[in-house]
PDB file of C-alpha atoms in Angstrom:
ATOM      1  CA  UNK A   1      18.617  48.428   3.254  1.00  0.00           C
ATOM      2  CA  UNK A   2      15.881  49.818   5.515  1.00  0.00           C
ATOM      3  CA  UNK A   3      14.812  48.217   8.823  1.00  0.00           C
ATOM      4  CA  UNK A   4      11.544  46.997   7.201  1.00  0.00           C
ATOM      5  CA  UNK A   5      13.358  45.125   4.395  1.00  0.00           C
ATOM      6  CA  UNK A   6      14.548  41.569   5.043  1.00  0.00           C
ATOM      7  CA  UNK A   7      18.274  40.994   4.675  1.00  0.00           C
ATOM      8  CA  UNK A   8      19.119  40.392   1.000  1.00  0.00           C
ATOM      9  CA  UNK A   9      20.486  36.896   1.668  1.00  0.00           C
ATOM     10  CA  UNK A  10      17.233  35.866   3.344  1.00  0.00           C
ATOM     11  CA  UNK A  11      15.244  37.342   0.480  1.00  0.00           C
ATOM     12  CA  UNK A  12      17.390  35.401  -2.026  1.00  0.00           C
ATOM     13  CA  UNK A  13      16.824  32.170  -0.072  1.00  0.00           C
ATOM     14  CA  UNK A  14      13.078  32.776  -0.050  1.00  0.00           C
ATOM     15  CA  UNK A  15      13.052  33.462  -3.786  1.00  0.00           C
ATOM     16  CA  UNK A  16      15.016  30.240  -4.371  1.00  0.00           C
ATOM     17  CA  UNK A  17      12.447  28.241  -2.367  1.00  0.00           C
ATOM     18  CA  UNK A  18       9.614  29.813  -4.360  1.00  0.00           C
ATOM     19  CA  UNK A  19      11.312  29.025  -7.662  1.00  0.00           C
ATOM     20  CA  UNK A  20      11.963  25.423  -6.604  1.00  0.00           C
ATOM     21  CA  UNK A  21       8.341  25.061  -5.504  1.00  0.00           C
ATOM     22  CA  UNK A  22       7.131  26.221  -8.923  1.00  0.00           C
ATOM     23  CA  UNK A  23       9.490  23.749 -10.619  1.00  0.00           C
ATOM     24  CA  UNK A  24       8.466  20.752  -8.479  1.00  0.00           C
ATOM     25  CA  UNK A  25       4.682  21.294  -8.194  1.00  0.00           C
ATOM     26  CA  UNK A  26       3.808  19.829 -11.653  1.00  0.00           C
ATOM     27  CA  UNK A  27       5.291  16.516 -10.431  1.00  0.00           C
ATOM     28  CA  UNK A  28       3.509  16.255  -7.066  1.00  0.00           C
ATOM     29  CA  UNK A  29       0.311  14.172  -6.939  1.00  0.00           C
ATOM     30  CA  UNK A  30      -2.359  13.167  -4.446  1.00  0.00           C
ATOM     31  CA  UNK A  31      -2.889   9.441  -3.866  1.00  0.00           C
ATOM     32  CA  UNK A  32      -6.134   7.955  -2.520  1.00  0.00           C
ATOM     33  CA  UNK A  33      -6.668   4.255  -1.825  1.00  0.00           C
ATOM     34  CA  UNK A  34      -9.683   2.175  -0.803  1.00  0.00           C
ATOM     35  CA  UNK A  35      -9.535  -1.415   0.358  1.00  0.00           C
ATOM     36  CA  UNK A  36     -10.457  -3.866   3.079  1.00  0.00           C
ATOM     37  CA  UNK A  37      -8.483  -5.205   5.978  1.00  0.00           C
ATOM     38  CA  UNK A  38      -9.086  -7.943   8.499  1.00  0.00           C
ATOM     39  CA  UNK A  39      -9.903  -6.511  11.900  1.00  0.00           C
ATOM     40  CA  UNK A  40      -7.469  -7.278  14.710  1.00  0.00           C
ATOM     41  CA  UNK A  41      -8.591  -9.395  17.679  1.00  0.00           C
ATOM     42  CA  UNK A  42      -8.850  -6.346  19.932  1.00  0.00           C
ATOM     43  CA  UNK A  43     -11.232  -4.643  17.426  1.00  0.00           C
ATOM     44  CA  UNK A  44     -13.904  -7.366  17.294  1.00  0.00           C
ATOM     45  CA  UNK A  45     -15.039 -10.531  19.043  1.00  0.00           C
ATOM     46  CA  UNK A  46     -15.927 -12.206  15.741  1.00  0.00           C
ATOM     47  CA  UNK A  47     -13.083 -13.857  13.805  1.00  0.00           C
ATOM     48  CA  UNK A  48     -12.561 -13.023  10.130  1.00  0.00           C
ATOM     49  CA  UNK A  49     -14.427  -9.705  10.116  1.00  0.00           C
ATOM     50  CA  UNK A  50     -13.172  -7.173   7.562  1.00  0.00           C
ATOM     51  CA  UNK A  51     -13.570  -3.421   7.534  1.00  0.00           C
ATOM     52  CA  UNK A  52     -13.399  -0.876   4.732  1.00  0.00           C
ATOM     53  CA  UNK A  53     -10.207   1.136   4.825  1.00  0.00           C
ATOM     54  CA  UNK A  54      -9.426   4.474   3.162  1.00  0.00           C
ATOM     55  CA  UNK A  55      -6.073   6.176   3.043  1.00  0.00           C
ATOM     56  CA  UNK A  56      -4.565   9.214   1.401  1.00  0.00           C
ATOM     57  CA  UNK A  57      -1.093  10.522   0.791  1.00  0.00           C
ATOM     58  CA  UNK A  58       1.230  12.209  -1.624  1.00  0.00           C
ATOM     59  CA  UNK A  59       3.318  10.979  -4.478  1.00  0.00           C
ATOM     60  CA  UNK A  60       5.813  12.202  -7.011  1.00  0.00           C
ATOM     61  CA  UNK A  61       5.935  11.489 -10.733  1.00  0.00           C
ATOM     62  CA  UNK A  62       9.220   9.737 -11.519  1.00  0.00           C
ATOM     63  CA  UNK A  63       8.550   8.657 -15.098  1.00  0.00           C
ATOM     64  CA  UNK A  64       7.036  10.575 -18.001  1.00  0.00           C
ATOM     65  CA  UNK A  65       5.311   7.301 -18.932  1.00  0.00           C
ATOM     66  CA  UNK A  66       3.208   7.235 -15.736  1.00  0.00           C
ATOM     67  CA  UNK A  67       5.437   5.919 -12.918  1.00  0.00           C
ATOM     68  CA  UNK A  68       4.719   7.458  -9.516  1.00  0.00           C
ATOM     69  CA  UNK A  69       6.492   6.988  -6.181  1.00  0.00           C
ATOM     70  CA  UNK A  70       4.456   7.060  -2.960  1.00  0.00           C
ATOM     71  CA  UNK A  71       4.436   5.516   0.531  1.00  0.00           C
ATOM     72  CA  UNK A  72       3.670   1.808   0.849  1.00  0.00           C
ATOM     73  CA  UNK A  73       1.449   2.380   3.905  1.00  0.00           C
ATOM     74  CA  UNK A  74      -0.896   4.482   1.735  1.00  0.00           C
ATOM     75  CA  UNK A  75      -1.595   1.716  -0.812  1.00  0.00           C
ATOM     76  CA  UNK A  76      -0.997  -1.546   1.057  1.00  0.00           C
ATOM     77  CA  UNK A  77      -4.109  -3.731   0.852  1.00  0.00           C
ATOM     78  CA  UNK A  78      -5.870  -1.357  -1.551  1.00  0.00           C
ATOM     79  CA  UNK A  79      -8.342  -2.680  -4.103  1.00  0.00           C
ATOM     80  CA  UNK A  80      -8.638   0.725  -5.787  1.00  0.00           C
ATOM     81  CA  UNK A  81      -6.000   3.444  -6.083  1.00  0.00           C
ATOM     82  CA  UNK A  82      -6.599   6.861  -7.599  1.00  0.00           C
ATOM     83  CA  UNK A  83      -4.096   9.608  -8.338  1.00  0.00           C
ATOM     84  CA  UNK A  84      -4.932  13.270  -8.728  1.00  0.00           C
ATOM     85  CA  UNK A  85      -2.580  14.659 -11.337  1.00  0.00           C
ATOM     86  CA  UNK A  86      -1.661  18.343 -11.035  1.00  0.00           C
ATOM     87  CA  UNK A  87      -3.723  20.811 -13.005  1.00  0.00           C
ATOM     88  CA  UNK A  88      -2.216  22.550 -15.964  1.00  0.00           C
ATOM     89  CA  UNK A  89      -1.094  26.112 -15.280  1.00  0.00           C
ATOM     90  CA  UNK A  90      -4.219  27.551 -16.954  1.00  0.00           C
ATOM     91  CA  UNK A  91      -6.631  25.365 -14.955  1.00  0.00           C
ATOM     92  CA  UNK A  92      -4.731  26.057 -11.747  1.00  0.00           C
ATOM     93  CA  UNK A  93      -5.083  29.815 -12.243  1.00  0.00           C
ATOM     94  CA  UNK A  94      -8.875  29.483 -12.708  1.00  0.00           C
ATOM     95  CA  UNK A  95      -9.442  27.305  -9.611  1.00  0.00           C
ATOM     96  CA  UNK A  96      -7.946  28.568  -6.349  1.00  0.00           C
ATOM     97  CA  UNK A  97      -9.990  26.402  -3.968  1.00  0.00           C
ATOM     98  CA  UNK A  98      -8.036  24.750  -1.164  1.00  0.00           C
ATOM     99  CA  UNK A  99     -10.692  22.035  -0.872  1.00  0.00           C
ATOM    100  CA  UNK A 100     -11.750  21.216  -4.428  1.00  0.00           C
ATOM    101  CA  UNK A 101      -8.892  19.956  -6.531  1.00  0.00           C
ATOM    102  CA  UNK A 102      -8.067  21.563  -9.856  1.00  0.00           C
ATOM    103  CA  UNK A 103      -6.319  18.413 -11.087  1.00  0.00           C
ATOM    104  CA  UNK A 104      -7.495  15.349 -12.960  1.00  0.00           C
ATOM    105  CA  UNK A 105      -8.250  12.055 -11.170  1.00  0.00           C
ATOM    106  CA  UNK A 106      -7.015   8.841 -12.822  1.00  0.00           C
ATOM    107  CA  UNK A 107      -6.874   5.172 -11.774  1.00  0.00           C
ATOM    108  CA  UNK A 108      -3.512   3.782 -10.741  1.00  0.00           C
ATOM    109  CA  UNK A 109      -2.097   0.283 -10.439  1.00  0.00           C
ATOM    110  CA  UNK A 110       0.339  -0.738  -7.696  1.00  0.00           C
ATOM    111  CA  UNK A 111       3.368  -2.236  -9.470  1.00  0.00           C
ATOM    112  CA  UNK A 112       5.768  -2.573  -6.543  1.00  0.00           C
ATOM    113  CA  UNK A 113       5.942  -2.273  -2.753  1.00  0.00           C
ATOM    114  CA  UNK A 114       8.863  -2.299  -0.316  1.00  0.00           C
ATOM    115  CA  UNK A 115       7.538  -2.402   3.239  1.00  0.00           C
ATOM    116  CA  UNK A 116      10.991  -2.020   4.821  1.00  0.00           C
ATOM    117  CA  UNK A 117      11.527   1.414   3.253  1.00  0.00           C
ATOM    118  CA  UNK A 118       7.773   2.232   3.089  1.00  0.00           C
ATOM    119  CA  UNK A 119       7.951   2.900  -0.655  1.00  0.00           C
ATOM    120  CA  UNK A 120       5.494   1.923  -3.387  1.00  0.00           C
ATOM    121  CA  UNK A 121       5.543   2.410  -7.146  1.00  0.00           C
ATOM    122  CA  UNK A 122       2.308   3.120  -9.011  1.00  0.00           C
ATOM    123  CA  UNK A 123       1.553   3.309 -12.721  1.00  0.00           C
ATOM    124  CA  UNK A 124      -1.067   5.473 -14.390  1.00  0.00           C
ATOM    125  CA  UNK A 125      -2.007   5.218 -18.062  1.00  0.00           C
ATOM    126  CA  UNK A 126      -0.737   8.682 -18.943  1.00  0.00           C
ATOM    127  CA  UNK A 127       2.156   9.889 -21.066  1.00  0.00           C
ATOM    128  CA  UNK A 128       4.198  13.080 -21.135  1.00  0.00           C
ATOM    129  CA  UNK A 129       4.030  13.695 -17.390  1.00  0.00           C
ATOM    130  CA  UNK A 130       6.404  16.090 -15.602  1.00  0.00           C
ATOM    131  CA  UNK A 131       8.845  13.653 -14.004  1.00  0.00           C
ATOM    132  CA  UNK A 132      11.479  14.459 -11.393  1.00  0.00           C
ATOM    133  CA  UNK A 133      14.927  12.888 -11.414  1.00  0.00           C
ATOM    134  CA  UNK A 134      16.379  11.001  -8.473  1.00  0.00           C
ATOM    135  CA  UNK A 135      19.285  12.608  -6.679  1.00  0.00           C
ATOM    136  CA  UNK A 136      22.201  10.751  -5.126  1.00  0.00           C
ATOM    137  CA  UNK A 137      21.065   9.860  -1.596  1.00  0.00           C
ATOM    138  CA  UNK A 138      24.681   9.055  -0.688  1.00  0.00           C
ATOM    139  CA  UNK A 139      25.503  12.757  -1.119  1.00  0.00           C
ATOM    140  CA  UNK A 140      23.050  13.896   1.600  1.00  0.00           C
ATOM    141  CA  UNK A 141      24.805  15.354   4.625  1.00  0.00           C
ATOM    142  CA  UNK A 142      23.719  16.060   8.159  1.00  0.00           C
ATOM    143  CA  UNK A 143      22.656  19.689   8.586  1.00  0.00           C
ATOM    144  CA  UNK A 144      21.509  20.202   4.981  1.00  0.00           C
ATOM    145  CA  UNK A 145      18.297  22.140   4.463  1.00  0.00           C
ATOM    146  CA  UNK A 146      15.647  20.043   2.716  1.00  0.00           C
ATOM    147  CA  UNK A 147      12.157  20.723   1.402  1.00  0.00           C
ATOM    148  CA  UNK A 148       9.293  18.224   1.474  1.00  0.00           C
ATOM    149  CA  UNK A 149       6.598  18.666  -1.165  1.00  0.00           C
ATOM    150  CA  UNK A 150       3.228  16.960  -0.987  1.00  0.00           C
ATOM    151  CA  UNK A 151      -0.507  17.040  -0.428  1.00  0.00           C
ATOM    152  CA  UNK A 152      -1.016  16.079   3.232  1.00  0.00           C
ATOM    153  CA  UNK A 153      -4.533  15.597   4.573  1.00  0.00           C
ATOM    154  CA  UNK A 154      -6.092  16.699   1.299  1.00  0.00           C
ATOM    155  CA  UNK A 155      -4.238  19.988   1.094  1.00  0.00           C
ATOM    156  CA  UNK A 156      -2.961  20.724  -2.357  1.00  0.00           C
ATOM    157  CA  UNK A 157       0.673  21.382  -3.151  1.00  0.00           C
ATOM    158  CA  UNK A 158       2.238  22.096   0.231  1.00  0.00           C
ATOM    159  CA  UNK A 159       5.906  22.591   1.033  1.00  0.00           C
ATOM    160  CA  UNK A 160       7.693  22.147   4.353  1.00  0.00           C
ATOM    161  CA  UNK A 161      11.289  22.936   5.247  1.00  0.00           C
ATOM    162  CA  UNK A 162      13.502  20.848   7.488  1.00  0.00           C
ATOM    163  CA  UNK A 163      17.055  19.875   8.208  1.00  0.00           C
ATOM    164  CA  UNK A 164      18.685  16.490   7.601  1.00  0.00           C
ATOM    165  CA  UNK A 165      19.152  15.208  11.166  1.00  0.00           C
ATOM    166  CA  UNK A 166      21.284  12.191  10.311  1.00  0.00           C
ATOM    167  CA  UNK A 167      22.983  10.675   7.306  1.00  0.00           C
ATOM    168  CA  UNK A 168      24.301   7.178   6.770  1.00  0.00           C
TER     169      UNK A 168
END
């Protein structure tokens, strides 16, 4: 091992992250919602005034039949929800723009919301999607390395590493 080569263990860890990212990316979606909300008293002097509201976030496909998990705060109060499904591998290779999505935009319906845990379930009319399985959240331990996959602020297919700071 030369001084310019990373230690083999670090290289193996990096390769594992890359492999996991390739496995997960077909299941990560963008979520966009448009709706209206009543303005708070401090925002206007006129009672009952509504304002247009847009929000965006990430989601993950949890059912091959079109079920998607996202954050409740992204879709709460939305009249229209759209999901950008990941591009196929061929389309993704042709389009490498960080701004223009290579995926396909479809309408979604909110089928469930839990405000306490900030989770929402969406359904799209698609079949054969790349779904991820749930893991056992009871098995998570403090100090474990975790990866968060998503599409924050319009970016496509990002990954962030962290450490579990607390477990129940």
